[in-house]
């Protein structure tokens, strides 16, 4: 019986300090032995967004404790770890540097390989932590900083099919929440408000709905919500606006995903059609349910990470580490933090004025 690899994952790209130990069982199925996440919500609440210097300081204060806790919770001995995987990008450089330096130092002192992980690849592989998932698959990544359709061909090989040309979807949720007087990050609260509201009360714009392939845009929605929010007087109207916003997002995703399905099918000779959603917004049950129905209708298998693995965590970073370890894809200790590291490095920059759709 060969020893299964034991990987320590470290995540500090934004406002979560996280560490996790992941291994695999005899059947080769990944197993999470520990998954420790410390969120900084309270640190940034009063500023309505993440303040990089405060985030970095908080990571520095906690990283040692969080990594030690992950090792202790897993029940393994530190000397049993086979490799350290740290997020190297994308994210805030001052934050990335904390987990990256810590991971490099630990791998050097234990004399084990170091693996630099792309945070987005962590989200992309997150469903593998609780489901069997084979390549290729179509991924919709919907987080606080990114919104992209990606053709995931294999580990490390991604083709971007579509992206947001302005705000990320999580950002749109958080901005809407702020206009409704909800503290940052308000995305999860919008889902709760929406349950009590009338989703047909307000008609909101659907930017680039009928053009731009499976590219997306959310900035126009924010402007419309700003105008309506100024006229709102009652709690019920807030619930109605949250519900109308969520419905509009669902309509946009429903339409754009069908376009992405076609592009994905054109790109690949498929034996089975698989759709994956990942990132913080993938925790939204209303959106998940819409996608489940769409997949059933279009004969796609849907493989979604469990809700607890949608947001930022280090188990997904260790998961990428595990796959890279098995193919001996190691990195040198001078691997830099890459704040703008893209999964498809050939994809065009698609933000701001002048974008051609
Ligand atoms: O993936 P994530 O934890 O961090 C990034 O890498 O960005 O995503 C965070 C984003 C935030 O914008 C948050 O408001 C949003 O995910 N989010 C949600 C829900 N839970 C988290 N948005 C809508 N509905 C939710 N239930
Ligand atoms: Zn993330």
PDB file of N, CA, C and O in Angstrom, residues 12-13 20 24 79 111-112 121 143 150 180 182 216 271 289-290 312-313 353-354:
ATOM      1  N   UNK A  12      -4.361  33.336   1.131  1.00  0.00           N
ATOM      2  CA  UNK A  12      -4.408  34.675   1.759  1.00  0.00           C
ATOM      3  C   UNK A  12      -4.557  35.762   0.692  1.00  0.00           C
ATOM      4  O   UNK A  12      -4.047  36.858   0.865  1.00  0.00           O
ATOM      5  N   UNK A  13      -5.273  35.440  -0.422  1.00  0.00           N
ATOM      6  CA  UNK A  13      -5.280  36.393  -1.540  1.00  0.00           C
ATOM      7  C   UNK A  13      -6.122  37.634  -1.294  1.00  0.00           C
ATOM      8  O   UNK A  13      -5.882  38.680  -1.873  1.00  0.00           O
ATOM      9  N   UNK A  20      -5.407  24.350   5.047  1.00  0.00           N
ATOM     10  CA  UNK A  20      -6.123  23.078   4.968  1.00  0.00           C
ATOM     11  C   UNK A  20      -5.150  21.945   4.664  1.00  0.00           C
ATOM     12  O   UNK A  20      -4.154  22.146   3.970  1.00  0.00           O
ATOM     13  N   UNK A  24      -5.690  11.878  -0.208  1.00  0.00           N
ATOM     14  CA  UNK A  24      -6.706  11.121  -0.939  1.00  0.00           C
ATOM     15  C   UNK A  24      -6.805   9.724  -0.348  1.00  0.00           C
ATOM     16  O   UNK A  24      -5.866   9.241   0.285  1.00  0.00           O
ATOM     17  N   UNK A  79       5.679  16.542   9.969  1.00  0.00           N
ATOM     18  CA  UNK A  79       6.674  15.868   9.119  1.00  0.00           C
ATOM     19  C   UNK A  79       6.043  14.912   8.102  1.00  0.00           C
ATOM     20  O   UNK A  79       6.737  14.375   7.236  1.00  0.00           O
ATOM     21  N   UNK A 111      12.000  20.809   3.904  1.00  0.00           N
ATOM     22  CA  UNK A 111      12.687  20.220   2.756  1.00  0.00           C
ATOM     23  C   UNK A 111      11.731  19.398   1.872  1.00  0.00           C
ATOM     24  O   UNK A 111      12.014  18.263   1.498  1.00  0.00           O
ATOM     25  N   UNK A 112      10.574  19.995   1.572  1.00  0.00           N
ATOM     26  CA  UNK A 112       9.570  19.358   0.707  1.00  0.00           C
ATOM     27  C   UNK A 112       9.212  20.321  -0.429  1.00  0.00           C
ATOM     28  O   UNK A 112       9.458  21.530  -0.312  1.00  0.00           O
ATOM     29  N   UNK A 121      -7.812  28.703 -10.220  1.00  0.00           N
ATOM     30  CA  UNK A 121      -7.719  27.257 -10.476  1.00  0.00           C
ATOM     31  C   UNK A 121      -8.234  26.509  -9.239  1.00  0.00           C
ATOM     32  O   UNK A 121      -8.844  25.439  -9.352  1.00  0.00           O
ATOM     33  N   UNK A 143     -17.341  35.005  -8.650  1.00  0.00           N
ATOM     34  CA  UNK A 143     -16.847  35.359  -7.318  1.00  0.00           C
ATOM     35  C   UNK A 143     -16.885  36.869  -7.132  1.00  0.00           C
ATOM     36  O   UNK A 143     -17.485  37.595  -7.916  1.00  0.00           O
ATOM     37  N   UNK A 150     -15.245  29.428 -18.555  1.00  0.00           N
ATOM     38  CA  UNK A 150     -13.968  28.842 -18.964  1.00  0.00           C
ATOM     39  C   UNK A 150     -14.163  27.411 -19.446  1.00  0.00           C
ATOM     40  O   UNK A 150     -14.884  26.642 -18.806  1.00  0.00           O
ATOM     41  N   UNK A 180     -28.911  49.017  -0.427  1.00  0.00           N
ATOM     42  CA  UNK A 180     -30.071  48.656   0.406  1.00  0.00           C
ATOM     43  C   UNK A 180     -29.731  48.754   1.905  1.00  0.00           C
ATOM     44  O   UNK A 180     -30.511  48.329   2.754  1.00  0.00           O
ATOM     45  N   UNK A 182     -27.181  47.271   3.491  1.00  0.00           N
ATOM     46  CA  UNK A 182     -26.649  46.038   4.082  1.00  0.00           C
ATOM     47  C   UNK A 182     -25.125  46.139   4.157  1.00  0.00           C
ATOM     48  O   UNK A 182     -24.479  46.595   3.210  1.00  0.00           O
ATOM     49  N   UNK A 216     -20.425  39.168 -20.338  1.00  0.00           N
ATOM     50  CA  UNK A 216     -21.450  39.672 -19.415  1.00  0.00           C
ATOM     51  C   UNK A 216     -21.145  41.104 -18.998  1.00  0.00           C
ATOM     52  O   UNK A 216     -19.998  41.555 -19.089  1.00  0.00           O
ATOM     53  N   UNK A 271     -17.884  13.397 -24.866  1.00  0.00           N
ATOM     54  CA  UNK A 271     -18.615  12.153 -24.576  1.00  0.00           C
ATOM     55  C   UNK A 271     -19.731  12.463 -23.605  1.00  0.00           C
ATOM     56  O   UNK A 271     -20.835  11.980 -23.685  1.00  0.00           O
ATOM     57  N   UNK A 289     -30.412  26.566  -8.223  1.00  0.00           N
ATOM     58  CA  UNK A 289     -31.616  25.873  -8.680  1.00  0.00           C
ATOM     59  C   UNK A 289     -31.925  26.170 -10.146  1.00  0.00           C
ATOM     60  O   UNK A 289     -32.311  25.275 -10.903  1.00  0.00           O
ATOM     61  N   UNK A 290     -31.731  27.440 -10.532  1.00  0.00           N
ATOM     62  CA  UNK A 290     -31.962  27.788 -11.943  1.00  0.00           C
ATOM     63  C   UNK A 290     -31.029  26.955 -12.827  1.00  0.00           C
ATOM     64  O   UNK A 290     -31.431  26.405 -13.854  1.00  0.00           O
ATOM     65  N   UNK A 312     -14.028  31.530  -0.549  1.00  0.00           N
ATOM     66  CA  UNK A 312     -12.585  31.295  -0.477  1.00  0.00           C
ATOM     67  C   UNK A 312     -12.228  30.349   0.656  1.00  0.00           C
ATOM     68  O   UNK A 312     -12.715  30.495   1.777  1.00  0.00           O
ATOM     69  N   UNK A 313     -11.366  29.390   0.342  1.00  0.00           N
ATOM     70  CA  UNK A 313     -10.920  28.418   1.342  1.00  0.00           C
ATOM     71  C   UNK A 313      -9.576  27.855   0.883  1.00  0.00           C
ATOM     72  O   UNK A 313      -9.171  28.068  -0.263  1.00  0.00           O
ATOM     73  N   UNK A 353     -13.928  51.205 -21.463  1.00  0.00           N
ATOM     74  CA  UNK A 353     -14.419  51.741 -22.726  1.00  0.00           C
ATOM     75  C   UNK A 353     -13.584  51.182 -23.872  1.00  0.00           C
ATOM     76  O   UNK A 353     -12.414  50.861 -23.702  1.00  0.00           O
ATOM     77  N   UNK A 354     -14.196  51.050 -25.019  1.00  0.00           N
ATOM     78  CA  UNK A 354     -13.446  50.610 -26.189  1.00  0.00           C
ATOM     79  C   UNK A 354     -13.445  49.106 -26.392  1.00  0.00           C
ATOM     80  O   UNK A 354     -12.884  48.617 -27.360  1.00  0.00           O
TER      81      UNK A 354
END
